[in-house]
mmCIF file of C-alpha atoms in Angstrom:
data_model
loop_
_atom_site.group_PDB
_atom_site.id
_atom_site.type_symbol
_atom_site.label_atom_id
_atom_site.label_comp_id
_atom_site.label_asym_id
_atom_site.label_seq_id
_atom_site.Cartn_x
_atom_site.Cartn_y
_atom_site.Cartn_z
ATOM 1 C CA MET Q 1 11.664 18.799 -9.775
ATOM 2 C CA ALA Q 2 10.076 17.203 -6.761
ATOM 3 C CA LYS Q 3 9.501 19.437 -3.632
ATOM 4 C CA ILE Q 4 9.287 17.952 -0.170
ATOM 5 C CA VAL Q 5 8.445 19.805 2.799
ATOM 6 C CA PRO Q 6 9.092 19.150 6.827
ATOM 7 C CA PHE Q 7 6.070 20.121 8.755
ATOM 8 C CA LYS Q 8 5.254 19.922 12.583
ATOM 9 C CA ALA Q 9 4.435 16.739 13.365
ATOM 10 C CA VAL Q 10 2.491 15.386 16.014
ATOM 11 C CA ARG Q 11 3.918 11.977 17.367
ATOM 12 C CA PRO Q 12 3.218 9.857 21.030
ATOM 13 C CA ALA Q 13 4.941 10.741 23.828
ATOM 14 C CA PRO Q 14 8.243 8.721 24.039
ATOM 15 C CA ASP Q 15 7.182 6.352 26.376
ATOM 16 C CA LYS Q 16 4.055 5.464 25.020
ATOM 17 C CA ILE Q 17 4.911 5.171 20.956
ATOM 18 C CA GLY Q 18 5.197 1.392 21.325
ATOM 19 C CA LEU Q 19 1.775 1.311 23.212
ATOM 20 C CA VAL Q 20 0.251 3.910 20.887
ATOM 21 C CA SER Q 21 1.335 2.939 17.377
ATOM 22 C CA CYS Q 22 -1.036 0.228 15.384
ATOM 23 C CA ARG Q 23 -1.156 -1.760 12.505
ATOM 24 C CA ASN Q 24 -3.427 -0.505 9.849
ATOM 25 C CA TYR Q 25 -7.101 -0.718 11.416
ATOM 26 C CA GLU Q 26 -8.302 -3.202 8.354
ATOM 27 C CA ASP Q 27 -5.499 -5.756 9.438
ATOM 28 C CA TYR Q 28 -7.204 -6.734 12.606
ATOM 29 C CA SER Q 29 -9.625 -9.278 12.713
ATOM 30 C CA ALA Q 30 -12.682 -8.521 15.213
ATOM 31 C CA ALA Q 31 -11.549 -10.687 17.998
ATOM 32 C CA GLU Q 32 -7.871 -8.738 17.376
ATOM 33 C CA LEU Q 33 -9.555 -5.268 17.663
ATOM 34 C CA ALA Q 34 -11.796 -6.175 20.516
ATOM 35 C CA ALA Q 35 -8.646 -7.467 22.862
ATOM 36 C CA TRP Q 36 -6.279 -4.631 21.714
ATOM 37 C CA LEU Q 37 -8.980 -2.087 22.738
ATOM 38 C CA ASN Q 38 -9.925 -3.782 25.930
ATOM 39 C CA PHE Q 39 -6.534 -4.312 27.356
ATOM 40 C CA ASN Q 40 -4.477 -1.417 25.509
ATOM 41 C CA PRO Q 41 -5.949 1.993 26.710
ATOM 42 C CA TYR Q 42 -3.213 4.051 24.627
ATOM 43 C CA SER Q 43 -3.648 2.333 21.210
ATOM 44 C CA PHE Q 44 -4.306 4.511 18.707
ATOM 45 C CA LEU Q 45 -7.080 1.986 17.479
ATOM 46 C CA HIS Q 46 -9.089 3.940 20.426
ATOM 47 C CA VAL Q 47 -8.959 6.939 17.992
ATOM 48 C CA ILE Q 48 -9.906 5.791 15.024
ATOM 49 C CA SER Q 49 -12.617 3.389 16.102
ATOM 50 C CA PRO Q 50 -14.038 5.250 18.899
ATOM 51 C CA ALA Q 51 -17.136 3.686 18.302
ATOM 52 C CA TYR Q 52 -16.107 0.519 17.443
ATOM 53 C CA ALA Q 53 -18.928 -1.189 19.985
ATOM 54 C CA ASN Q 54 -21.879 0.161 17.328
ATOM 55 C CA VAL Q 55 -19.682 1.144 14.226
ATOM 56 C CA GLN Q 56 -22.536 -0.588 11.814
ATOM 57 C CA SER Q 57 -25.303 1.624 13.655
ATOM 58 C CA ILE Q 58 -23.714 5.167 13.092
ATOM 59 C CA GLY Q 59 -23.443 7.429 10.260
ATOM 60 C CA LEU Q 60 -19.813 8.228 8.517
ATOM 61 C CA LYS Q 61 -19.846 11.833 9.541
ATOM 62 C CA LYS Q 62 -20.607 11.311 13.345
ATOM 63 C CA ARG Q 63 -18.079 8.101 13.330
ATOM 64 C CA PHE Q 64 -15.464 10.768 11.487
ATOM 65 C CA LYS Q 65 -16.646 13.524 14.418
ATOM 66 C CA GLY Q 66 -15.800 11.066 16.894
ATOM 67 C CA VAL Q 67 -12.452 10.402 15.641
ATOM 68 C CA ALA Q 68 -11.591 13.707 15.705
ATOM 69 C CA LEU Q 69 -12.965 14.184 19.578
ATOM 70 C CA LYS Q 70 -10.420 11.199 20.652
ATOM 71 C CA TYR Q 71 -7.719 12.378 18.822
ATOM 72 C CA LYS Q 72 -8.285 15.927 20.624
ATOM 73 C CA ASP Q 73 -8.270 13.973 23.823
ATOM 74 C CA PHE Q 74 -5.187 12.077 23.179
ATOM 75 C CA LYS Q 75 -3.622 15.186 22.990
ATOM 76 C CA ALA Q 76 -5.130 16.875 26.093
ATOM 77 C CA GLU Q 77 -3.756 13.935 27.988
ATOM 78 C CA ASN Q 78 -0.190 14.222 26.644
ATOM 79 C CA ILE Q 79 -0.250 11.058 24.597
ATOM 80 C CA PHE Q 80 0.405 12.845 21.628
ATOM 81 C CA ILE Q 81 3.116 15.610 21.746
ATOM 82 C CA GLN Q 82 3.886 18.365 18.811
ATOM 83 C CA GLU Q 83 6.731 19.219 17.464
ATOM 84 C CA GLU Q 84 8.055 22.712 18.308
ATOM 85 C CA LYS Q 85 9.033 23.482 14.346
ATOM 86 C CA PRO Q 86 8.855 21.861 11.310
ATOM 87 C CA VAL Q 87 11.233 18.552 10.716
ATOM 88 C CA PHE Q 88 11.966 15.894 8.471
ATOM 89 C CA TYR Q 89 12.082 12.265 9.945
ATOM 90 C CA LEU Q 90 14.028 9.143 8.918
ATOM 91 C CA TYR Q 91 12.164 6.001 9.787
ATOM 92 C CA GLU Q 92 13.377 2.354 9.506
ATOM 93 C CA ILE Q 93 11.233 -0.803 9.575
ATOM 94 C CA ASN Q 94 13.310 -3.661 10.276
ATOM 95 C CA THR Q 95 10.942 -7.056 9.937
ATOM 96 C CA LYS Q 96 11.702 -10.675 9.801
ATOM 97 C CA LYS Q 97 12.435 -10.630 5.999
ATOM 98 C CA GLN Q 98 13.802 -7.321 5.300
ATOM 99 C CA LYS Q 99 14.639 -3.861 6.405
ATOM 100 C CA PHE Q 100 13.141 -0.445 5.144
ATOM 101 C CA THR Q 101 14.383 2.863 5.311
ATOM 102 C CA GLY Q 102 12.787 6.195 4.117
ATOM 103 C CA ILE Q 103 11.941 9.891 4.778
ATOM 104 C CA ILE Q 104 8.544 11.001 6.183
ATOM 105 C CA ALA Q 105 8.024 14.590 4.457
ATOM 106 C CA GLY Q 106 5.273 16.746 3.021
ATOM 107 C CA THR Q 107 4.984 16.144 -0.697
ATOM 108 C CA SER Q 108 3.285 18.519 -2.931
ATOM 109 C CA VAL Q 109 -0.291 18.342 -4.090
ATOM 110 C CA ILE Q 110 0.740 20.823 -7.079
ATOM 111 C CA ASP Q 111 3.276 18.298 -7.995
ATOM 112 C CA TYR Q 112 0.934 15.566 -8.092
ATOM 113 C CA LYS Q 113 -1.567 17.401 -9.840
ATOM 114 C CA ASN Q 114 1.069 18.128 -12.616
ATOM 115 C CA ASN Q 115 1.755 14.808 -12.869
ATOM 116 C CA HIS Q 116 5.570 15.144 -10.925
ATOM 117 C CA ILE Q 117 4.272 12.536 -8.701
ATOM 118 C CA LYS Q 118 2.897 9.676 -11.079
ATOM 119 C CA LYS Q 119 0.290 6.894 -10.411
ATOM 120 C CA HIS Q 120 -0.349 3.599 -11.574
ATOM 121 C CA GLU Q 121 -3.203 2.601 -9.971
ATOM 122 C CA ASP Q 122 -7.023 3.653 -10.786
ATOM 123 C CA THR Q 123 -8.795 4.896 -7.680
ATOM 124 C CA LEU Q 124 -12.761 4.338 -6.813
ATOM 125 C CA GLU Q 125 -14.613 7.475 -6.324
ATOM 126 C CA TYR Q 126 -16.794 6.704 -3.444
ATOM 127 C CA ARG Q 127 -13.213 5.875 -1.620
ATOM 128 C CA VAL Q 128 -11.658 9.190 -2.578
ATOM 129 C CA GLU Q 129 -14.574 11.064 -1.357
ATOM 130 C CA MET Q 130 -15.107 8.849 1.896
ATOM 131 C CA PHE Q 131 -11.457 9.466 2.345
ATOM 132 C CA LYS Q 132 -11.641 13.009 1.807
ATOM 133 C CA SER Q 133 -14.586 13.557 4.342
ATOM 134 C CA TYR Q 134 -12.600 11.871 6.554
ATOM 135 C CA LEU Q 135 -9.787 14.425 6.327
ATOM 136 C CA HIS Q 136 -12.319 17.372 6.272
ATOM 137 C CA GLN Q 137 -13.814 16.252 9.646
ATOM 138 C CA THR Q 138 -10.732 15.231 11.534
ATOM 139 C CA ARG Q 139 -8.062 17.370 10.324
ATOM 140 C CA PHE Q 140 -5.454 14.976 10.455
ATOM 141 C CA ASN Q 141 -3.883 12.172 8.709
ATOM 142 C CA THR Q 142 -1.308 9.549 10.005
ATOM 143 C CA GLU Q 143 -1.294 7.281 6.701
ATOM 144 C CA PRO Q 144 1.271 8.569 4.368
ATOM 145 C CA VAL Q 145 1.415 7.852 0.671
ATOM 146 C CA LEU Q 146 4.281 5.362 0.270
ATOM 147 C CA ILE Q 147 6.457 6.994 -2.726
ATOM 148 C CA THR Q 148 9.494 5.779 -4.318
ATOM 149 C CA TYR Q 149 12.601 7.943 -5.754
ATOM 150 C CA PRO Q 150 15.524 6.830 -7.646
ATOM 151 C CA ASP Q 151 18.571 5.269 -6.014
ATOM 152 C CA SER Q 152 21.172 7.793 -5.033
ATOM 153 C CA VAL Q 153 24.716 6.808 -3.730
ATOM 154 C CA GLU Q 154 24.732 10.660 -2.278
ATOM 155 C CA LEU Q 155 21.370 10.119 -0.621
ATOM 156 C CA ASN Q 156 22.301 6.638 0.442
ATOM 157 C CA THR Q 157 25.461 7.906 2.114
ATOM 158 C CA TRP Q 158 23.681 10.817 3.901
ATOM 159 C CA ILE Q 159 21.171 8.314 5.451
ATOM 160 C CA LEU Q 160 23.711 5.726 6.748
ATOM 161 C CA LEU Q 161 25.321 9.066 8.325
ATOM 162 C CA LYS Q 162 21.877 10.067 10.001
ATOM 163 C CA LYS Q 163 21.383 6.550 11.372
ATOM 164 C CA GLN Q 164 24.630 6.902 13.030
ATOM 165 C CA GLY Q 165 22.858 9.384 15.279
ATOM 166 C CA GLN Q 166 20.749 9.258 18.474
ATOM 167 C CA PRO Q 167 17.248 7.808 17.581
ATOM 168 C CA ALA Q 168 14.360 10.291 18.952
ATOM 169 C CA ASN Q 169 12.257 6.870 19.080
ATOM 170 C CA GLN Q 170 13.159 3.467 19.342
ATOM 171 C CA PHE Q 171 10.473 0.443 19.754
ATOM 172 C CA SER Q 172 9.680 -3.003 18.671
ATOM 173 C CA THR Q 173 5.964 -4.412 18.134
ATOM 174 C CA THR Q 174 4.217 -7.730 19.040
ATOM 175 C CA ASN Q 175 4.614 -9.025 15.415
ATOM 176 C CA LYS Q 176 8.644 -8.895 16.071
ATOM 177 C CA GLU Q 177 9.513 -5.509 13.903
ATOM 178 C CA LYS Q 178 11.699 -3.034 15.348
ATOM 179 C CA HIS Q 179 10.847 0.387 14.631
ATOM 180 C CA THR Q 180 13.704 3.249 14.341
ATOM 181 C CA LEU Q 181 12.686 6.939 14.060
ATOM 182 C CA TRP Q 182 15.629 9.757 13.816
ATOM 183 C CA LYS Q 183 14.550 13.649 13.778
ATOM 184 C CA ILE Q 184 16.216 15.511 10.813
ATOM 185 C CA ASP Q 185 15.799 19.194 12.371
ATOM 186 C CA THR Q 186 19.200 21.163 11.559
ATOM 187 C CA GLN Q 187 18.481 23.798 8.658
ATOM 188 C CA SER Q 188 21.366 22.445 6.892
ATOM 189 C CA ASP Q 189 20.165 18.883 6.796
ATOM 190 C CA ILE Q 190 16.882 20.736 5.782
ATOM 191 C CA ASP Q 191 18.153 22.217 3.250
ATOM 192 C CA TRP Q 192 20.202 19.646 1.720
ATOM 193 C CA LEU Q 193 16.987 17.251 1.670
ATOM 194 C CA GLN Q 194 15.098 19.547 0.097
ATOM 195 C CA GLU Q 195 18.147 20.780 -2.723
ATOM 196 C CA HIS Q 196 18.487 16.831 -3.139
ATOM 197 C CA PHE Q 197 14.795 16.134 -4.059
ATOM 198 C CA ASP Q 198 14.705 19.302 -6.167
ATOM 199 C CA ASN Q 199 17.099 17.628 -9.074
ATOM 200 C CA ILE Q 200 14.639 14.399 -9.016
ATOM 201 C CA PRO Q 201 12.304 14.948 -11.856
ATOM 202 C CA ASN Q 202 9.611 12.468 -10.913
ATOM 203 C CA LEU Q 203 8.135 10.404 -7.733
ATOM 204 C CA TYR Q 204 6.264 7.597 -8.042
ATOM 205 C CA ILE Q 205 3.244 6.515 -5.832
ATOM 206 C CA ALA Q 206 3.917 2.790 -4.637
ATOM 207 C CA ASP Q 207 1.176 2.513 -2.446
ATOM 208 C CA GLY Q 208 -1.903 4.933 -1.423
ATOM 209 C CA HIS Q 209 -3.424 6.380 -4.477
ATOM 210 C CA HIS Q 210 -6.367 7.169 -2.745
ATOM 211 C CA ARG Q 211 -4.816 8.780 0.044
ATOM 212 C CA SER Q 212 -3.147 11.112 -2.545
ATOM 213 C CA ALA Q 213 -6.313 11.791 -4.540
ATOM 214 C CA SER Q 214 -8.248 12.623 -1.328
ATOM 215 C CA ALA Q 215 -5.643 15.266 -0.606
ATOM 216 C CA GLU Q 216 -5.903 16.643 -3.886
ATOM 217 C CA LYS Q 217 -9.848 17.008 -3.367
ATOM 218 C CA LEU Q 218 -9.213 18.552 0.120
ATOM 219 C CA TYR Q 219 -7.010 21.092 -1.243
ATOM 220 C CA ASP Q 220 -9.449 21.713 -4.409
ATOM 221 C CA ASP Q 221 -12.608 22.300 -2.018
ATOM 222 C CA ASP Q 222 -10.382 24.173 1.061
ATOM 223 C CA LYS Q 223 -7.649 25.931 -0.718
ATOM 224 C CA GLU Q 224 -9.980 29.304 0.090
ATOM 225 C CA LEU Q 225 -9.100 28.622 3.836
ATOM 226 C CA ASN Q 226 -5.225 29.647 2.902
ATOM 227 C CA ASN Q 227 -4.074 26.811 4.887
ATOM 228 C CA PRO Q 228 -0.495 26.113 3.847
ATOM 229 C CA ASN Q 229 -0.936 22.399 5.385
ATOM 230 C CA LEU Q 230 -3.337 21.571 2.795
ATOM 231 C CA ASP Q 231 -0.796 22.161 -0.122
ATOM 232 C CA TYR Q 232 0.875 19.234 0.833
ATOM 233 C CA PHE Q 233 0.264 15.793 2.159
ATOM 234 C CA MET Q 234 2.476 13.223 4.188
ATOM 235 C CA SER Q 235 4.673 10.656 2.415
ATOM 236 C CA PHE Q 236 7.094 8.437 3.182
ATOM 237 C CA LEU Q 237 9.972 8.519 0.230
ATOM 238 C CA ILE Q 238 11.989 5.386 0.013
ATOM 239 C CA ALA Q 239 14.223 4.192 -2.708
ATOM 240 C CA GLU Q 240 13.142 2.303 -5.376
ATOM 241 C CA SER Q 241 15.579 -0.895 -4.733
ATOM 242 C CA ASN Q 242 14.370 -0.712 -0.915
ATOM 243 C CA VAL Q 243 10.502 -1.173 -1.928
ATOM 244 C CA LYS Q 244 9.233 -5.109 -1.907
ATOM 245 C CA ILE Q 245 6.502 -5.665 -4.027
ATOM 246 C CA TYR Q 246 4.550 -8.878 -3.973
ATOM 247 C CA GLU Q 247 2.144 -10.210 -6.315
ATOM 248 C CA PHE Q 248 -1.827 -10.552 -5.610
ATOM 249 C CA ASN Q 249 -2.995 -14.026 -5.795
ATOM 250 C CA ARG Q 250 -6.749 -14.637 -7.226
ATOM 251 C CA ILE Q 251 -8.930 -17.053 -5.854
ATOM 252 C CA ILE Q 252 -12.542 -18.126 -7.569
ATOM 253 C CA ARG Q 253 -15.607 -19.395 -6.117
ATOM 254 C CA ASP Q 254 -16.694 -21.402 -9.467
ATOM 255 C CA LEU Q 255 -15.809 -22.564 -12.787
ATOM 256 C CA ASN Q 256 -18.700 -20.239 -14.540
ATOM 257 C CA ASP Q 257 -20.369 -23.949 -14.970
ATOM 258 C CA HIS Q 258 -17.334 -25.160 -16.814
ATOM 259 C CA SER Q 259 -16.437 -29.252 -16.153
ATOM 260 C CA LYS Q 260 -13.136 -29.362 -15.257
ATOM 261 C CA GLU Q 261 -12.144 -30.940 -18.105
ATOM 262 C CA ASP Q 262 -13.636 -28.341 -20.400
ATOM 263 C CA PHE Q 263 -12.236 -25.689 -18.286
ATOM 264 C CA LEU Q 264 -8.491 -26.989 -18.827
ATOM 265 C CA LYS Q 265 -8.933 -27.413 -22.230
ATOM 266 C CA LEU Q 266 -10.221 -23.754 -22.409
ATOM 267 C CA ILE Q 267 -6.911 -22.823 -20.502
ATOM 268 C CA ALA Q 268 -4.864 -24.795 -23.057
ATOM 269 C CA GLU Q 269 -5.968 -22.330 -26.071
ATOM 270 C CA ASN Q 270 -3.651 -19.867 -24.632
ATOM 271 C CA PHE Q 271 -1.305 -21.723 -22.246
ATOM 272 C CA ILE Q 272 0.570 -24.547 -21.917
ATOM 273 C CA ILE Q 273 -0.135 -26.873 -18.864
ATOM 274 C CA LYS Q 274 2.177 -29.178 -17.344
ATOM 275 C CA THR Q 275 0.874 -30.739 -13.762
ATOM 276 C CA LYS Q 276 2.615 -30.194 -10.815
ATOM 277 C CA ASP Q 277 0.338 -32.834 -8.552
ATOM 278 C CA GLN Q 278 1.000 -31.648 -4.912
ATOM 279 C CA GLU Q 279 4.209 -29.778 -5.485
ATOM 280 C CA LEU Q 280 3.514 -26.012 -3.917
ATOM 281 C CA TRP Q 281 4.551 -24.892 -7.200
ATOM 282 C CA LYS Q 282 4.961 -21.014 -7.860
ATOM 283 C CA PRO Q 283 5.787 -19.290 -10.822
ATOM 284 C CA GLN Q 284 9.494 -18.412 -11.578
ATOM 285 C CA ASN Q 285 9.404 -16.027 -14.248
ATOM 286 C CA LYS Q 286 7.356 -13.561 -15.986
ATOM 287 C CA PHE Q 287 4.506 -14.858 -17.974
ATOM 288 C CA GLU Q 288 4.317 -18.191 -15.614
ATOM 289 C CA PHE Q 289 1.197 -18.848 -13.743
ATOM 290 C CA SER Q 290 0.699 -21.188 -10.914
ATOM 291 C CA MET Q 291 -2.677 -22.794 -10.479
ATOM 292 C CA TYR Q 292 -4.545 -24.989 -8.059
ATOM 293 C CA LEU Q 293 -7.501 -26.832 -8.758
ATOM 294 C CA ASP Q 294 -9.482 -30.162 -7.394
ATOM 295 C CA GLY Q 295 -6.155 -30.867 -5.019
ATOM 296 C CA ASP Q 296 -3.567 -30.304 -7.796
ATOM 297 C CA PHE Q 297 -1.332 -27.659 -8.737
ATOM 298 C CA TYR Q 298 -0.565 -26.664 -12.189
ATOM 299 C CA ALA Q 299 2.167 -24.691 -14.142
ATOM 300 C CA LEU Q 300 0.876 -22.505 -16.885
ATOM 301 C CA TYR Q 301 2.905 -20.989 -19.388
ATOM 302 C CA TYR Q 302 1.752 -18.334 -21.451
ATOM 303 C CA LYS Q 303 2.082 -19.102 -25.352
ATOM 304 C CA HIS Q 304 2.254 -15.634 -26.771
ATOM 305 C CA GLU Q 305 4.941 -14.581 -24.373
ATOM 306 C CA ASN Q 306 7.267 -14.483 -27.358
ATOM 307 C CA SER Q 307 5.007 -12.315 -29.672
ATOM 308 C CA ASN Q 308 6.461 -9.181 -31.032
ATOM 309 C CA SER Q 309 6.325 -6.944 -27.847
ATOM 310 C CA ASN Q 310 5.686 -3.893 -30.210
ATOM 311 C CA GLU Q 311 2.277 -5.217 -31.875
ATOM 312 C CA ARG Q 312 1.255 -5.211 -27.914
ATOM 313 C CA SER Q 313 0.565 -2.535 -25.731
ATOM 314 C CA ILE Q 314 2.390 -2.255 -22.302
ATOM 315 C CA LEU Q 315 -0.679 -3.352 -20.633
ATOM 316 C CA GLU Q 316 -1.382 -6.354 -22.439
ATOM 317 C CA THR Q 317 1.873 -7.635 -21.509
ATOM 318 C CA LEU Q 318 1.504 -7.229 -17.644
ATOM 319 C CA ASP Q 319 0.760 -10.740 -16.375
ATOM 320 C CA ALA Q 320 -2.029 -9.635 -14.221
ATOM 321 C CA GLN Q 321 -4.177 -8.272 -17.301
ATOM 322 C CA ILE Q 322 -3.192 -11.460 -19.539
ATOM 323 C CA LEU Q 323 -4.929 -13.523 -16.735
ATOM 324 C CA TYR Q 324 -7.920 -11.229 -17.000
ATOM 325 C CA ASP Q 325 -7.594 -10.946 -20.618
ATOM 326 C CA LYS Q 326 -7.598 -14.981 -21.100
ATOM 327 C CA VAL Q 327 -8.915 -16.458 -18.181
ATOM 328 C CA LEU Q 328 -10.870 -14.845 -15.557
ATOM 329 C CA ASN Q 329 -13.372 -12.742 -18.033
ATOM 330 C CA PRO Q 330 -13.550 -14.928 -20.956
ATOM 331 C CA ILE Q 331 -13.625 -18.060 -19.171
ATOM 332 C CA LEU Q 332 -14.970 -17.562 -15.729
ATOM 333 C CA GLY Q 333 -17.137 -14.526 -16.470
ATOM 334 C CA ILE Q 334 -15.726 -12.353 -14.221
ATOM 335 C CA GLU Q 335 -15.714 -8.576 -15.290
ATOM 336 C CA ASP Q 336 -15.253 -6.262 -12.822
ATOM 337 C CA LEU Q 337 -12.381 -7.317 -10.657
ATOM 338 C CA ARG Q 338 -13.096 -4.780 -7.758
ATOM 339 C CA ASN Q 339 -16.833 -5.777 -7.129
ATOM 340 C CA ASP Q 340 -17.686 -9.079 -8.655
ATOM 341 C CA GLU Q 341 -18.360 -11.306 -5.191
ATOM 342 C CA ARG Q 342 -16.957 -14.891 -6.960
ATOM 343 C CA ILE Q 343 -13.297 -13.081 -6.889
ATOM 344 C CA GLU Q 344 -11.107 -12.667 -3.705
ATOM 345 C CA TYR Q 345 -7.568 -11.767 -3.461
ATOM 346 C CA ILE Q 346 -4.681 -12.858 -1.304
ATOM 347 C CA PRO Q 347 -1.178 -10.956 -1.195
ATOM 348 C CA GLY Q 348 1.828 -12.874 -2.151
ATOM 349 C CA ASN Q 349 3.749 -12.557 1.501
ATOM 350 C CA LYS Q 350 0.927 -15.388 2.341
ATOM 351 C CA SER Q 351 2.110 -18.832 2.269
ATOM 352 C CA ILE Q 352 1.013 -20.523 -0.812
ATOM 353 C CA THR Q 353 -0.317 -23.122 1.758
ATOM 354 C CA THR Q 354 -2.910 -20.376 2.281
ATOM 355 C CA ILE Q 355 -4.405 -20.467 -0.814
ATOM 356 C CA LYS Q 356 -4.478 -24.240 -0.999
ATOM 357 C CA GLU Q 357 -6.226 -24.279 2.611
ATOM 358 C CA VAL Q 358 -8.379 -22.054 1.460
ATOM 359 C CA ILE Q 359 -9.907 -23.774 -1.572
ATOM 360 C CA ASP Q 360 -9.740 -27.025 -0.119
ATOM 361 C CA GLU Q 361 -12.365 -25.956 2.590
ATOM 362 C CA GLY Q 362 -14.816 -25.767 -0.197
ATOM 363 C CA GLY Q 363 -15.569 -22.194 -0.332
ATOM 364 C CA PHE Q 364 -13.341 -21.706 -3.470
ATOM 365 C CA LYS Q 365 -13.023 -23.927 -6.378
ATOM 366 C CA VAL Q 366 -9.702 -22.323 -8.139
ATOM 367 C CA GLY Q 367 -7.021 -20.508 -7.461
ATOM 368 C CA PHE Q 368 -4.391 -18.772 -9.403
ATOM 369 C CA MET Q 369 -0.476 -17.267 -8.668
ATOM 370 C CA LEU Q 370 1.238 -14.691 -10.455
ATOM 371 C CA TYR Q 371 4.930 -13.564 -10.782
ATOM 372 C CA PRO Q 372 5.580 -10.484 -8.959
ATOM 373 C CA SER Q 373 5.778 -7.092 -11.348
ATOM 374 C CA ASP Q 374 9.079 -5.222 -10.708
ATOM 375 C CA ILE Q 375 9.223 -1.657 -9.814
ATOM 376 C CA SER Q 376 10.659 -0.799 -13.700
ATOM 377 C CA GLU Q 377 7.073 -2.173 -15.226
ATOM 378 C CA ILE Q 378 5.198 -0.090 -12.593
ATOM 379 C CA LYS Q 379 7.311 3.300 -13.923
ATOM 380 C CA THR Q 380 6.667 2.310 -17.542
ATOM 381 C CA LEU Q 381 2.870 2.207 -17.011
ATOM 382 C CA ALA Q 382 2.959 5.321 -14.891
ATOM 383 C CA ASP Q 383 4.978 7.045 -17.344
ATOM 384 C CA ASN Q 384 2.320 6.125 -20.389
ATOM 385 C CA ASN Q 385 -0.445 7.134 -18.177
ATOM 386 C CA LEU Q 386 -1.679 3.501 -17.857
ATOM 387 C CA ILE Q 387 -3.424 2.042 -15.218
ATOM 388 C CA MET Q 388 -2.917 -1.684 -13.784
ATOM 389 C CA PRO Q 389 -5.726 -3.785 -13.242
ATOM 390 C CA PRO Q 390 -7.146 -3.912 -9.600
ATOM 391 C CA LYS Q 391 -5.020 -6.092 -6.860
ATOM 392 C CA SER Q 392 -1.882 -6.020 -9.346
ATOM 393 C CA THR Q 393 0.629 -5.603 -6.657
ATOM 394 C CA TYR Q 394 0.810 -5.846 -2.618
ATOM 395 C CA ILE Q 395 3.539 -3.545 -1.466
ATOM 396 C CA GLU Q 396 5.897 -2.861 1.487
ATOM 397 C CA PRO Q 397 6.230 -1.610 3.828
ATOM 398 C CA LYS Q 398 3.268 -0.696 5.552
ATOM 399 C CA PHE Q 399 3.242 2.368 7.937
ATOM 400 C CA ARG Q 400 2.156 1.984 11.497
ATOM 401 C CA SER Q 401 -1.034 4.424 12.187
ATOM 402 C CA GLY Q 402 -0.695 6.618 14.981
ATOM 403 C CA LEU Q 403 3.198 6.888 14.504
ATOM 404 C CA VAL Q 404 3.444 10.102 12.685
ATOM 405 C CA VAL Q 405 0.533 12.801 12.648
ATOM 406 C CA TYR Q 406 -0.157 15.455 9.933
ATOM 407 C CA GLU Q 407 -2.479 17.932 10.882
ATOM 408 C CA LEU Q 408 -4.328 20.227 8.635
#
């Protein structure tokens, strides 16, 4: 079973919601961040970056305390208001390419511990500890974990019915997205939704592995406080078919002292190579890779895709793992995909011309484009307690900071 709970959320005042909510802090360039902070006094960026001008010169503990104080200021000025009672939300993100609809709810730390909420990515301990410290100091979270549930005709019908009601909030953003929020606050709807999720054996984390791991650590550290909010973490629950999974493409700074000719010979040991010249070619199927090198594109077809799958683990058939095992590690000498400064990642929602332009500028030598994983692949790995290589997937939708706040 999967336990979900409503919660007394804090949200921006209705007349300010479009001004308050923002993209993830890390999505902004320095110039964009400075502009928003200078010209929009309501932006949630003021809360999560209260010491922007000297962010490098203060410690994390002091910075997190500054976040907590600025958040209290926003509440005191009625920029944020709190619900009178626990509620769920139905939330729709309408982008230029796709529409996403999901449920904002509290999900159980105990379910996470018992592997009813399953993960497919590894976490970095320092990031988990850092975000736990952030939660401990600020006592709030506004970035839900993105969790998928199995498609359900019954739930889809219920969602369509609720979307016919009057939204609690509706606004557009400067990147031309439309956001709509419906409040689910009647006891009958709350009971129905909880009962529906009670019958779902497992949920799967799509994005937010560090946030869920941090919530678990905070629960373990502070459970003697008897704070029921610590028993749950905020999640955005969305149907499996409604998640958009992109690949993370790789760009590498050098050929590890190989000449172009030798590099191609080494690649040919495991891949059939077809030159595509200037064609902006992307993989069309699993076991296919695109490579950009020295002004030309190449199609790489993995030679061993038809070998007996029973002789290989699930992980060994993952395209990101194949690229690592056959190229990045043995040929290019990259061992640590997270920390090696010779490799960087570009999400698959960026145009292939982005990779070409970055490499043509001279800072990188070669780029690899992968075919994206699908949800069944992610679930199979999670069900077998296997972990994807770092930066295997870039998953949408992305939740806006400051839209809904879960207080601890």
